[in-house]
Amino acid sequence: MEQRPLPRLGRQISVVGLGTWQLGADWGEVSQNDAHAVLAAAVQAGVTFFDTADVYGDGRSEQIIGTFLRDHPGLEVLVATKMGRRVPLDPHLYTLENFRAWTDRSRTNLGVDRLDLVQLHCPPPAVYSSDAVYDALDTLVDEQRVAGYGVSVETCEEALTAISRPGTASVQIILNPFRLKPLEQVLPAAAAAGVGTIARVPLASGLLTGRYSAETRFAENDHRTYNRNGEAFDQGETFSGVDFATGVAAAAAFAELAPAGATPAQTALRWIIQQPGLTSVIPGARNPEQARANAAAAALPPLTDETLDAVRDLYDSRIRAQVHHRW
Ligand SMILES: NC(=O)c1ccc[n+]([C@@H]2O[C@H](COP(=O)([O-])OP(=O)(O)OC[C@H]3O[C@@H](n4cnc5c(N)ncnc54)[C@H](OP(=O)(O)O)[C@@H]3O)[C@@H](O)[C@H]2O)c1
């Protein structure tokens, strides 16, 4: 698997990583054994980067990763976690004292003295412009609680604000064939600054696999049921902010662009991988087969210019009006 640098951490991570939101909650149930099987399949396929958060299953995702890494000593996996959404979204709560408490909990859950990377988890926008917040994050590094810090953002504007700070090691943002705006400024700015970029929700919550129809129903405790209109958190996190009916129809057109030998999901991942300035893409796999198929996208040949143009046309004609001005 191709590894790409995170310059400000002095580490490399696989171009296809693994998102682990689904191993916590919000996507229906996943047993611990099944979760470990997903992690094992990803690692066997060359994945060296896991993305988690303290809030996924209220710590369950972190604990599952911690147990897995203890069961497999010596594995070279960089684990990025996130903090800041277990409290009300109040900018005054993003203090050094709270950062210490939040990272202590994640260190315990993951079973490590020092976190590889901690990301601010879509905090209120004012947090990205606060000198005190970056001073506190620098202190976490000085205290060896974390090797480095980054941000996970909703909007391109938030990403650009964070990239301008010298200590920001990474920026995580939604990027997929239904979310093209980060290509305009965020990826070029990050590349110029040496900031790593992490593409989340790469399959638009599964839409881009082309497997769903208008009749598809998700579990009650799956965010694709309860956050479809942004009822619980930012609407952009569910189906990339695309209305489900529009998304199903556009996904069918996207599936026709898949080259021979690649599934639509792999085509979406391949499209992301070849965007200049992209460090790693973190699809959320629900079973070992999905984890293996996603990792295999790294070895596929680049998409042709004709396919890239067709993806842009699809975005412009069917998706752009719904999402481009919002995130
Ligand atoms: N605010 C934040 O920082 C934030 C927010 C969202 C996500 N994230 C991170 O980003 C990661 C990825 O995003 P996501 O999980 O929301 O969305 P995603 O990766 O776009 O979609 C995940 C879904 O795609 C389907 N899928 C995955 N691989 C597949 C394959 N090979 N073939 C067929 N279907 C496949 C599965 O759907 P089925 O369930 O139908 O099988 C899976 O549940 C998360 O796990 C998390 O680490 C961060």
Short mmCIF file of C-alpha atoms and ligand atoms in Angstrom, two decimals:
data_model
loop_
_atom_site.label_atom_id
_atom_site.label_comp_id
_atom_site.label_asym_id
_atom_site.label_seq_id
_atom_site.Cartn_x
_atom_site.Cartn_y
_atom_site.Cartn_z
CA MET A 1 0.00 0.00 0.00
CA GLU A 2 1.30 3.46 -0.88
CA GLN A 3 2.29 5.50 2.17
CA ARG A 4 2.14 9.29 2.15
CA PRO A 5 3.83 11.72 4.56
CA LEU A 6 2.30 13.75 7.36
CA PRO A 7 5.22 16.22 7.31
CA ARG A 8 4.53 17.93 10.61
CA LEU A 9 4.35 14.61 12.43
CA GLY A 10 7.35 13.11 10.65
CA ARG A 11 5.27 9.99 9.99
CA GLN A 12 3.78 8.26 6.97
CA ILE A 13 0.29 6.82 6.67
CA SER A 14 -1.39 4.58 4.11
CA VAL A 15 -3.25 6.37 1.35
CA VAL A 16 -6.30 4.28 2.27
CA GLY A 17 -6.94 4.31 6.01
CA LEU A 18 -9.91 3.07 8.01
CA GLY A 19 -12.70 5.15 9.54
CA THR A 20 -14.08 3.58 12.70
CA TRP A 21 -17.22 5.56 13.53
CA GLN A 22 -19.26 2.48 12.60
CA LEU A 23 -17.42 0.41 15.24
CA GLY A 24 -18.88 2.59 17.98
CA ALA A 25 -22.52 3.38 17.48
CA ASP A 26 -24.73 5.48 15.21
CA TRP A 27 -24.67 2.80 12.49
CA GLY A 28 -26.50 -0.03 14.25
CA GLU A 29 -24.77 -2.79 16.22
CA VAL A 30 -21.31 -4.23 15.53
CA SER A 31 -19.97 -6.89 17.94
CA GLN A 32 -16.43 -6.67 19.33
CA ASN A 33 -15.40 -9.78 17.37
CA ASP A 34 -16.74 -8.34 14.12
CA ALA A 35 -15.03 -5.04 14.86
CA HIS A 36 -11.68 -6.78 15.42
CA ALA A 37 -12.16 -8.69 12.16
CA VAL A 38 -12.60 -5.39 10.30
CA LEU A 39 -9.42 -3.95 11.86
CA ALA A 40 -7.47 -7.13 11.10
CA ALA A 41 -8.63 -7.22 7.48
CA ALA A 42 -7.63 -3.59 7.00
CA VAL A 43 -4.18 -4.09 8.50
CA GLN A 44 -3.59 -7.25 6.47
CA ALA A 45 -4.43 -5.24 3.35
CA GLY A 46 -1.77 -2.65 4.20
CA VAL A 47 -3.76 -0.02 6.12
CA THR A 48 -1.57 1.84 8.65
CA PHE A 49 -4.01 4.59 9.64
CA PHE A 50 -7.13 4.37 11.82
CA ASP A 51 -9.42 7.34 12.48
CA THR A 52 -11.55 7.30 15.62
CA ALA A 53 -13.06 9.74 18.15
CA ASP A 54 -13.76 9.83 21.87
CA VAL A 55 -17.45 10.15 21.09
CA TYR A 56 -17.85 7.10 18.80
CA GLY A 57 -19.90 4.76 20.96
CA ASP A 58 -18.84 7.10 23.82
CA GLY A 59 -15.35 5.58 23.77
CA ARG A 60 -16.17 2.09 22.47
CA SER A 61 -14.45 2.64 19.12
CA GLU A 62 -11.27 3.81 20.88
CA GLN A 63 -11.41 0.88 23.31
CA ILE A 64 -11.85 -1.64 20.49
CA ILE A 65 -8.79 -0.19 18.72
CA GLY A 66 -6.82 -0.19 21.99
CA THR A 67 -7.60 -3.85 22.62
CA PHE A 68 -6.76 -4.74 19.03
CA LEU A 69 -3.38 -3.00 19.19
CA ARG A 70 -2.57 -4.67 22.52
CA ASP A 71 -3.41 -8.04 20.94
CA HIS A 72 -1.07 -7.25 18.02
CA PRO A 73 2.08 -5.71 19.52
CA GLY A 74 4.51 -4.13 17.10
CA LEU A 75 1.93 -3.06 14.52
CA GLU A 76 2.88 0.24 12.88
CA VAL A 77 -0.55 1.89 12.87
CA LEU A 78 -1.04 5.61 13.40
CA VAL A 79 -4.25 6.21 15.35
CA ALA A 80 -5.92 9.60 15.03
CA THR A 81 -8.61 10.35 17.57
CA LYS A 82 -10.81 13.40 18.10
CA MET A 83 -12.01 15.41 21.07
CA GLY A 84 -14.50 18.13 21.87
CA ARG A 85 -17.97 16.76 21.23
CA ARG A 86 -18.75 15.12 24.55
CA VAL A 87 -19.70 18.57 25.90
CA PRO A 88 -22.09 21.26 24.68
CA LEU A 89 -20.68 23.11 21.67
CA ASP A 90 -19.54 26.15 23.66
CA PRO A 91 -16.23 27.81 22.62
CA HIS A 92 -15.43 28.50 26.30
CA LEU A 93 -15.11 24.78 26.99
CA TYR A 94 -12.11 24.35 24.66
CA THR A 95 -9.58 24.98 27.44
CA LEU A 96 -6.23 23.42 28.35
CA GLU A 97 -7.79 21.90 31.47
CA ASN A 98 -10.50 20.20 29.43
CA PHE A 99 -8.04 19.15 26.71
CA ARG A 100 -5.97 17.43 29.39
CA ALA A 101 -9.02 15.61 30.75
CA TRP A 102 -10.27 14.62 27.30
CA THR A 103 -6.87 13.35 26.13
CA ASP A 104 -6.41 11.47 29.42
CA ARG A 105 -9.62 9.58 28.70
CA SER A 106 -8.56 8.79 25.13
CA ARG A 107 -5.10 7.67 26.31
CA THR A 108 -6.78 5.27 28.72
CA ASN A 109 -9.24 4.01 26.10
CA LEU A 110 -6.48 3.46 23.55
CA GLY A 111 -4.00 2.15 26.15
CA VAL A 112 -1.17 4.52 25.17
CA ASP A 113 0.89 7.14 27.02
CA ARG A 114 0.91 9.49 24.06
CA LEU A 115 -1.76 9.90 21.39
CA ASP A 116 -0.39 9.86 17.82
CA LEU A 117 -2.74 12.59 16.63
CA VAL A 118 -5.68 14.35 18.25
CA GLN A 119 -8.13 16.32 16.12
CA LEU A 120 -10.55 19.00 17.27
CA HIS A 121 -13.87 17.37 16.39
CA CYS A 122 -15.92 19.93 14.45
CA PRO A 123 -15.96 22.49 17.28
CA PRO A 124 -17.86 25.80 17.12
CA PRO A 125 -16.29 27.95 14.34
CA ALA A 126 -14.83 30.52 16.80
CA VAL A 127 -12.50 27.83 18.17
CA TYR A 128 -10.49 27.71 14.92
CA SER A 129 -9.49 31.38 15.34
CA SER A 130 -8.59 31.28 19.04
CA ASP A 131 -4.91 31.82 19.91
CA ALA A 132 -5.57 30.33 23.35
CA VAL A 133 -6.81 27.09 21.77
CA TYR A 134 -3.64 26.66 19.69
CA ASP A 135 -1.48 27.55 22.72
CA ALA A 136 -3.28 24.83 24.68
CA LEU A 137 -2.80 22.32 21.86
CA ASP A 138 0.91 23.20 21.71
CA THR A 139 1.08 22.56 25.47
CA LEU A 140 -0.40 19.09 24.96
CA VAL A 141 2.48 18.38 22.55
CA ASP A 142 5.05 19.82 25.00
CA GLU A 143 3.61 17.63 27.74
CA GLN A 144 3.93 14.58 25.46
CA ARG A 145 0.24 13.77 25.79
CA VAL A 146 -0.03 13.96 22.00
CA ALA A 147 2.56 13.73 19.23
CA GLY A 148 0.62 16.26 17.18
CA TYR A 149 -2.76 17.82 16.60
CA GLY A 150 -5.10 18.52 13.73
CA VAL A 151 -8.67 19.55 13.05
CA SER A 152 -11.76 17.91 11.64
CA VAL A 153 -13.89 20.58 9.99
CA GLU A 154 -17.25 21.07 8.32
CA THR A 155 -16.41 23.93 5.95
CA CYS A 156 -13.58 24.92 3.63
CA GLU A 157 -13.31 28.25 5.44
CA GLU A 158 -12.66 26.47 8.75
CA ALA A 159 -10.04 24.30 7.07
CA LEU A 160 -8.19 27.31 5.66
CA THR A 161 -8.21 29.04 9.06
CA ALA A 162 -6.66 26.00 10.73
CA ILE A 163 -4.12 25.40 7.94
CA SER A 164 -2.74 28.90 8.51
CA ARG A 165 -1.59 27.88 12.02
CA PRO A 166 1.99 26.57 12.20
CA GLY A 167 1.22 23.69 14.57
CA THR A 168 -1.66 22.13 12.64
CA ALA A 169 -0.49 18.72 11.39
CA SER A 170 -3.65 17.62 9.60
CA VAL A 171 -7.04 18.72 8.40
CA GLN A 172 -9.93 16.28 7.97
CA ILE A 173 -12.75 17.28 5.65
CA ILE A 174 -15.51 15.70 3.59
CA LEU A 175 -14.22 15.06 0.06
CA ASN A 176 -15.79 12.70 -2.47
CA PRO A 177 -17.29 12.83 -5.98
CA PHE A 178 -20.35 14.52 -4.42
CA ARG A 179 -18.23 17.09 -2.51
CA LEU A 180 -15.73 18.89 -4.73
CA LYS A 181 -15.24 22.26 -3.08
CA PRO A 182 -12.14 21.28 -1.02
CA LEU A 183 -10.30 20.84 -4.33
CA GLU A 184 -10.47 24.60 -4.98
CA GLN A 185 -8.43 25.99 -2.07
CA VAL A 186 -8.14 23.54 0.82
CA LEU A 187 -6.01 20.82 -0.77
CA PRO A 188 -3.64 23.29 -2.50
CA ALA A 189 -3.22 25.34 0.71
CA ALA A 190 -2.61 22.25 2.81
CA ALA A 191 -0.04 20.89 0.36
CA ALA A 192 1.79 24.23 0.27
CA ALA A 193 1.88 24.39 4.07
CA GLY A 194 2.86 20.74 4.64
CA VAL A 195 -0.43 19.95 6.36
CA GLY A 196 -1.82 16.45 5.87
CA THR A 197 -5.32 16.07 4.42
CA ILE A 198 -7.74 13.33 5.44
CA ALA A 199 -10.83 12.74 3.30
CA ARG A 200 -13.80 11.54 5.33
CA VAL A 201 -17.27 10.31 4.29
CA PRO A 202 -15.61 9.26 1.01
CA LEU A 203 -18.53 7.08 -0.09
CA ALA A 204 -21.14 9.68 0.88
CA SER A 205 -22.23 7.34 3.72
CA GLY A 206 -22.42 4.45 1.24
CA LEU A 207 -24.43 6.24 -1.47
CA LEU A 208 -21.50 6.13 -3.91
CA THR A 209 -21.47 2.33 -3.78
CA GLY A 210 -24.60 2.46 -5.93
CA ARG A 211 -26.23 -0.18 -3.69
CA TYR A 212 -29.13 1.90 -2.41
CA SER A 213 -32.49 2.55 -4.01
CA ALA A 214 -35.40 4.77 -3.08
CA GLU A 215 -36.77 1.78 -1.10
CA THR A 216 -33.62 1.22 0.99
CA ARG A 217 -34.27 1.51 4.73
CA PHE A 218 -31.61 1.83 7.45
CA ALA A 219 -31.82 0.82 11.13
CA GLU A 220 -33.53 3.18 13.55
CA ASN A 221 -30.20 3.80 15.36
CA ASP A 222 -28.34 4.43 12.08
CA HIS A 223 -27.63 8.12 11.43
CA ARG A 224 -28.80 7.55 7.84
CA THR A 225 -32.27 7.30 9.42
CA TYR A 226 -32.14 9.80 12.25
CA ASN A 227 -29.86 12.52 10.82
CA ARG A 228 -31.09 12.60 7.25
CA ASN A 229 -32.09 16.24 7.55
CA GLY A 230 -29.45 17.25 10.08
CA GLU A 231 -31.69 16.57 13.10
CA ALA A 232 -28.84 15.34 15.36
CA PHE A 233 -25.65 16.90 13.91
CA ASP A 234 -24.46 18.62 10.75
CA GLN A 235 -26.51 17.47 7.77
CA GLY A 236 -23.35 17.29 5.66
CA GLU A 237 -22.15 14.22 7.62
CA THR A 238 -25.06 12.10 6.35
CA PHE A 239 -25.02 11.27 2.63
CA SER A 240 -22.56 14.15 2.28
CA GLY A 241 -25.49 16.54 2.63
CA VAL A 242 -27.18 15.33 -0.56
CA ASP A 243 -30.92 14.68 -0.53
CA PHE A 244 -31.36 10.87 -0.60
CA ALA A 245 -33.46 10.67 -3.78
CA THR A 246 -31.07 12.97 -5.66
CA GLY A 247 -28.13 10.98 -4.32
CA VAL A 248 -29.52 7.59 -5.36
CA ALA A 249 -30.11 8.81 -8.92
CA ALA A 250 -26.69 10.49 -9.17
CA ALA A 251 -25.02 7.41 -7.69
CA ALA A 252 -26.54 5.27 -10.45
CA ALA A 253 -24.97 7.60 -13.02
CA PHE A 254 -21.68 7.54 -11.10
CA ALA A 255 -21.68 3.71 -11.12
CA GLU A 256 -21.65 3.78 -14.93
CA LEU A 257 -18.30 5.59 -14.80
CA ALA A 258 -16.58 2.72 -12.96
CA PRO A 259 -13.82 1.24 -15.13
CA ALA A 260 -13.66 -2.51 -15.77
CA GLY A 261 -12.37 -4.30 -12.69
CA ALA A 262 -13.39 -1.60 -10.22
CA THR A 263 -16.60 -1.30 -8.20
CA PRO A 264 -18.29 2.10 -7.87
CA ALA A 265 -17.01 2.31 -4.26
CA GLN A 266 -13.45 1.66 -5.41
CA THR A 267 -13.88 4.20 -8.21
CA ALA A 268 -14.91 6.84 -5.67
CA LEU A 269 -11.89 6.03 -3.49
CA ARG A 270 -9.57 5.99 -6.50
CA TRP A 271 -10.92 9.40 -7.55
CA ILE A 272 -10.10 10.78 -4.08
CA ILE A 273 -6.63 9.20 -3.94
CA GLN A 274 -5.52 10.89 -7.13
CA GLN A 275 -6.51 14.42 -6.12
CA PRO A 276 -3.31 16.49 -5.68
CA GLY A 277 -2.67 17.31 -2.04
CA LEU A 278 -4.61 14.36 -0.62
CA THR A 279 -2.85 12.36 2.10
CA SER A 280 -5.30 9.63 3.13
CA VAL A 281 -8.92 8.61 2.63
CA ILE A 282 -10.78 6.90 5.50
CA PRO A 283 -13.77 4.84 4.34
CA GLY A 284 -15.82 3.28 7.10
CA ALA A 285 -15.97 -0.49 6.53
CA ARG A 286 -18.74 -2.51 8.16
CA ASN A 287 -17.19 -5.93 7.53
CA PRO A 288 -13.84 -7.44 6.48
CA GLU A 289 -14.90 -7.73 2.83
CA GLN A 290 -15.57 -4.00 2.63
CA ALA A 291 -12.24 -3.25 4.35
CA ARG A 292 -10.33 -5.41 1.85
CA ALA A 293 -12.16 -3.97 -1.16
CA ASN A 294 -11.51 -0.42 0.00
CA ALA A 295 -7.81 -1.03 0.57
CA ALA A 296 -7.54 -2.57 -2.89
CA ALA A 297 -8.55 0.76 -4.44
CA ALA A 298 -5.02 2.00 -3.70
CA ALA A 299 -3.59 -0.41 -6.27
CA LEU A 300 -6.00 0.43 -9.09
CA PRO A 301 -4.74 2.41 -12.09
CA PRO A 302 -5.50 6.14 -12.06
CA LEU A 303 -8.83 7.19 -13.55
CA THR A 304 -8.57 8.70 -17.01
CA ASP A 305 -9.06 12.40 -17.74
CA GLU A 306 -12.30 11.47 -19.47
CA THR A 307 -13.63 9.87 -16.28
CA LEU A 308 -12.45 12.79 -14.15
CA ASP A 309 -14.31 15.17 -16.47
CA ALA A 310 -17.43 13.02 -16.29
CA VAL A 311 -17.33 13.10 -12.46
CA ARG A 312 -17.15 16.88 -12.54
CA ASP A 313 -20.03 17.09 -15.02
CA LEU A 314 -22.13 14.84 -12.80
CA TYR A 315 -21.36 17.02 -9.79
CA ASP A 316 -22.10 20.25 -11.64
CA SER A 317 -25.36 19.04 -13.12
CA ARG A 318 -26.89 17.13 -10.18
CA ILE A 319 -25.16 17.89 -6.86
CA ARG A 320 -23.50 21.28 -6.88
CA ALA A 321 -26.61 23.37 -6.25
CA GLN A 322 -27.37 21.45 -3.05
CA VAL A 323 -23.95 21.46 -1.39
CA HIS A 324 -21.38 23.82 -2.90
CA HIS A 325 -22.48 27.00 -1.11
CA ARG A 326 -22.94 25.27 2.27
CA TRP A 327 -19.66 23.56 3.08
N1 LIG B 1 -16.98 14.96 12.03
C1 LIG B 1 -16.08 14.05 11.78
O1 LIG B 1 -14.93 14.22 12.09
C2 LIG B 1 -16.49 12.79 11.06
C3 LIG B 1 -17.81 12.66 10.58
C4 LIG B 1 -18.13 11.54 9.82
C5 LIG B 1 -17.17 10.57 9.59
N2 LIG B 1 -15.91 10.70 10.10
C6 LIG B 1 -14.87 9.66 9.86
O2 LIG B 1 -14.89 9.30 8.50
C7 LIG B 1 -15.07 7.88 8.39
C8 LIG B 1 -15.75 7.54 7.09
O3 LIG B 1 -16.97 8.20 6.94
P1 LIG B 1 -18.36 7.43 7.09
O4 LIG B 1 -18.09 6.11 7.73
O5 LIG B 1 -19.29 8.36 7.74
O6 LIG B 1 -18.88 7.26 5.60
P2 LIG B 1 -18.40 6.46 4.30
O7 LIG B 1 -17.05 5.91 4.51
O8 LIG B 1 -18.65 7.39 3.17
O9 LIG B 1 -19.49 5.31 4.18
C9 LIG B 1 -19.48 4.17 5.00
C10 LIG B 1 -20.51 3.18 4.48
O10 LIG B 1 -20.20 2.83 3.14
C11 LIG B 1 -20.51 1.47 2.90
N3 LIG B 1 -19.28 0.81 2.44
C12 LIG B 1 -18.01 0.99 2.88
N4 LIG B 1 -17.15 0.26 2.16
C13 LIG B 1 -17.88 -0.41 1.24
C14 LIG B 1 -17.57 -1.32 0.20
N5 LIG B 1 -16.31 -1.69 -0.06
N6 LIG B 1 -18.57 -1.82 -0.57
C15 LIG B 1 -19.84 -1.45 -0.32
N7 LIG B 1 -20.21 -0.59 0.63
C16 LIG B 1 -19.24 -0.07 1.41
C17 LIG B 1 -21.04 0.88 4.17
O11 LIG B 1 -22.46 0.96 4.06
P3 LIG B 1 -23.47 -0.16 4.66
O12 LIG B 1 -23.57 0.22 6.09
O13 LIG B 1 -24.72 0.06 3.87
O14 LIG B 1 -22.83 -1.50 4.44
C18 LIG B 1 -20.53 1.85 5.22
O15 LIG B 1 -21.35 1.91 6.35
C19 LIG B 1 -15.83 7.54 9.67
O16 LIG B 1 -15.77 6.16 10.00
C20 LIG B 1 -15.11 8.40 10.68
O17 LIG B 1 -13.87 7.81 11.05
C21 LIG B 1 -15.55 11.81 10.81
#
